[in-house]
Amino acid sequence: MIFRKFYSLKSSRNPDDLMKHITGQHLQVHGLDFEIYHVKDELKIIPHAENDDSLRTIPITHLKFIKNGQGGSNIKMMCKPRKIDSGGPTLLAIFLMLALVGGIALFLRHDENYMLAAYILTGIGVVGGLLFYMRLHTGYYDYCKKIRDWVKSHS
């Protein structure tokens, strides 16, 4: 829930034509193959990461096509991490927030005995948060952006 990304796109094509055009296609992002499946009334873009040994968070993307009044369609897109990938980043985000809050709480206490611990905890929270943010934007959110661009170019 914390790493979900939403996009809204517009297309001049009919939703049924778009679904037929996009369904079954493959796209490559950073050397990883994604396939588009038709599930119920939406499309899912699912990665093929069975043989991938690298440690990264990969999104599963849901596409919903909504007919608008001009004969075109609005595309609602939601990216969320795979269930197998979501545990580690969530735990890391919680740990970094707790370190930051603990460091600030110790700093606000104004006790000289705890100032070093306050600086260390705050530093861990801030530096770790920045590294985590950069890693997400070069990995997971970059996948989301490239998938969005691919959908935009094919609609």
CSV table of C-alpha atoms in Angstrom, one decimal:
chain,number,residue,atom,x,y,z
A,1,MET,CA,0.0,0.0,0.0
A,2,ILE,CA,2.9,2.4,0.8
A,3,PHE,CA,4.6,1.9,-2.6
A,4,ARG,CA,1.5,2.1,-4.9
A,5,LYS,CA,1.8,4.5,-7.8
A,6,PHE,CA,-1.2,5.8,-9.8
A,7,TYR,CA,-1.3,7.3,-13.3
A,8,SER,CA,-4.1,8.5,-15.5
A,9,LEU,CA,-3.7,8.6,-19.3
A,10,LYS,CA,-6.0,9.6,-22.1
A,11,SER,CA,-6.3,8.0,-25.5
A,12,SER,CA,-8.4,8.8,-28.6
A,13,ARG,CA,-8.9,5.1,-29.2
A,14,ASN,CA,-11.9,3.0,-28.2
A,15,PRO,CA,-11.3,1.0,-24.9
A,16,ASP,CA,-12.1,-2.3,-26.7
A,17,ASP,CA,-9.7,-1.6,-29.5
A,18,LEU,CA,-7.0,-0.7,-27.0
A,19,MET,CA,-7.5,-3.8,-25.0
A,20,LYS,CA,-7.2,-6.0,-28.1
A,21,HIS,CA,-4.2,-4.1,-29.4
A,22,ILE,CA,-2.2,-4.3,-26.1
A,23,THR,CA,-3.2,-7.8,-24.8
A,24,GLY,CA,-0.6,-10.4,-25.3
A,25,GLN,CA,2.2,-8.0,-26.1
A,26,HIS,CA,5.6,-8.1,-24.3
A,27,LEU,CA,7.7,-5.1,-23.2
A,28,GLN,CA,11.3,-5.0,-22.0
A,29,VAL,CA,12.4,-2.8,-19.1
A,30,HIS,CA,16.0,-2.9,-18.0
A,31,GLY,CA,16.4,-6.3,-19.6
A,32,LEU,CA,13.3,-7.8,-17.8
A,33,ASP,CA,10.4,-9.1,-19.8
A,34,PHE,CA,6.9,-8.0,-18.9
A,35,GLU,CA,3.8,-9.7,-20.4
A,36,ILE,CA,0.3,-8.2,-20.7
A,37,TYR,CA,-2.7,-10.4,-19.6
A,38,HIS,CA,-6.4,-9.9,-19.8
A,39,VAL,CA,-8.0,-10.5,-16.4
A,40,LYS,CA,-11.7,-9.8,-16.0
A,41,ASP,CA,-12.3,-6.2,-17.1
A,42,GLU,CA,-8.7,-5.0,-16.8
A,43,LEU,CA,-5.2,-5.7,-18.1
A,44,LYS,CA,-2.3,-6.8,-15.9
A,45,ILE,CA,1.3,-6.2,-16.8
A,46,ILE,CA,3.2,-9.0,-15.0
A,47,PRO,CA,7.0,-9.4,-15.0
A,48,HIS,CA,8.7,-12.7,-15.9
A,49,ALA,CA,11.2,-12.8,-13.1
A,50,GLU,CA,11.4,-16.5,-12.5
A,51,ASN,CA,15.1,-16.8,-13.5
A,52,ASP,CA,16.1,-13.4,-12.2
A,53,ASP,CA,18.6,-13.7,-9.3
A,54,SER,CA,19.0,-9.9,-8.6
A,55,LEU,CA,17.5,-8.4,-5.5
A,56,ARG,CA,15.0,-5.8,-6.7
A,57,THR,CA,11.4,-4.7,-6.3
A,58,ILE,CA,9.4,-5.2,-9.4
A,59,PRO,CA,5.8,-3.8,-10.0
A,60,ILE,CA,2.7,-5.5,-11.2
A,61,THR,CA,0.6,-3.0,-13.2
A,62,HIS,CA,-3.1,-2.9,-13.5
A,63,LEU,CA,-4.8,-1.1,-16.4
A,64,LYS,CA,-8.4,-0.1,-16.5
A,65,PHE,CA,-10.0,1.4,-19.6
A,66,ILE,CA,-12.9,3.8,-19.1
A,67,LYS,CA,-14.9,5.0,-22.1
A,68,ASN,CA,-15.2,8.8,-22.3
A,69,GLY,CA,-17.8,10.9,-24.1
A,70,GLN,CA,-15.7,11.7,-27.2
A,71,GLY,CA,-15.3,8.1,-28.3
A,72,GLY,CA,-11.9,7.8,-26.7
A,73,SER,CA,-10.9,6.3,-23.4
A,74,ASN,CA,-9.3,7.2,-20.1
A,75,ILE,CA,-6.7,4.7,-18.8
A,76,LYS,CA,-6.3,4.3,-15.1
A,77,MET,CA,-3.0,2.7,-14.2
A,78,MET,CA,-1.9,1.4,-10.8
A,79,CYS,CA,1.6,0.0,-10.1
A,80,LYS,CA,2.1,-2.1,-6.9
A,81,PRO,CA,5.0,-4.3,-5.9
A,82,ARG,CA,4.7,-8.0,-6.1
A,83,LYS,CA,3.7,-9.6,-2.8
A,84,ILE,CA,7.0,-11.4,-2.6
A,85,ASP,CA,8.9,-8.1,-3.0
A,86,SER,CA,6.8,-5.8,-0.7
A,87,GLY,CA,8.0,-7.1,2.7
A,88,GLY,CA,11.6,-6.0,2.7
A,89,PRO,CA,11.1,-2.4,1.6
A,90,THR,CA,8.2,-2.0,4.0
A,91,LEU,CA,10.2,-3.2,7.0
A,92,LEU,CA,13.1,-1.0,6.0
A,93,ALA,CA,10.9,2.1,5.7
A,94,ILE,CA,9.4,1.3,9.2
A,95,PHE,CA,12.9,0.9,10.7
A,96,LEU,CA,14.1,4.1,9.2
A,97,MET,CA,11.1,6.0,10.5
A,98,LEU,CA,11.5,4.6,14.0
A,99,ALA,CA,15.2,5.5,14.0
A,100,LEU,CA,14.3,9.1,12.9
A,101,VAL,CA,11.5,9.5,15.4
A,102,GLY,CA,13.6,7.9,18.2
A,103,GLY,CA,16.5,10.3,17.4
A,104,ILE,CA,14.3,13.3,17.4
A,105,ALA,CA,12.6,12.3,20.7
A,106,LEU,CA,16.0,11.8,22.3
A,107,PHE,CA,17.2,15.2,21.0
A,108,LEU,CA,14.1,16.9,22.3
A,109,ARG,CA,14.7,15.4,25.8
A,110,HIS,CA,17.8,17.7,26.1
A,111,ASP,CA,19.7,15.2,28.2
A,112,GLU,CA,23.5,15.3,27.7
A,113,ASN,CA,23.8,11.5,28.3
A,114,TYR,CA,21.7,10.7,25.2
A,115,MET,CA,22.9,13.4,22.7
A,116,LEU,CA,25.3,11.0,20.9
A,117,ALA,CA,22.6,8.4,20.6
A,118,ALA,CA,20.2,11.1,19.3
A,119,TYR,CA,22.7,12.2,16.6
A,120,ILE,CA,23.4,8.6,15.6
A,121,LEU,CA,19.7,7.6,15.3
A,122,THR,CA,18.8,10.8,13.4
A,123,GLY,CA,21.7,10.2,11.1
A,124,ILE,CA,20.7,6.6,10.4
A,125,GLY,CA,17.2,7.7,9.7
A,126,VAL,CA,18.1,10.6,7.4
A,127,VAL,CA,21.0,9.0,5.5
A,128,GLY,CA,19.2,5.6,5.3
A,129,GLY,CA,16.0,7.3,4.1
A,130,LEU,CA,17.9,9.2,1.4
A,131,LEU,CA,19.6,6.1,0.2
A,132,PHE,CA,16.4,4.2,0.3
A,133,TYR,CA,14.6,6.9,-1.7
A,134,MET,CA,17.4,7.0,-4.3
A,135,ARG,CA,17.3,3.2,-4.7
A,136,LEU,CA,13.5,3.2,-5.1
A,137,HIS,CA,13.7,5.9,-7.8
A,138,THR,CA,16.4,4.2,-9.8
A,139,GLY,CA,14.6,0.8,-9.5
A,140,TYR,CA,11.0,0.3,-8.7
A,141,TYR,CA,9.6,3.8,-9.7
A,142,ASP,CA,11.8,3.7,-12.8
A,143,TYR,CA,10.0,0.5,-13.8
A,144,CYS,CA,6.7,2.2,-13.2
A,145,LYS,CA,7.6,5.2,-15.3
A,146,LYS,CA,8.9,3.2,-18.2
A,147,ILE,CA,5.8,1.0,-18.2
A,148,ARG,CA,3.6,4.1,-18.2
A,149,ASP,CA,5.6,5.5,-21.1
A,150,TRP,CA,5.2,2.3,-23.0
A,151,VAL,CA,1.4,2.2,-22.4
A,152,LYS,CA,1.2,5.9,-23.4
A,153,SER,CA,3.1,5.2,-26.7
A,154,HIS,CA,0.9,2.2,-27.6
A,155,SER,CA,-2.4,4.0,-26.8
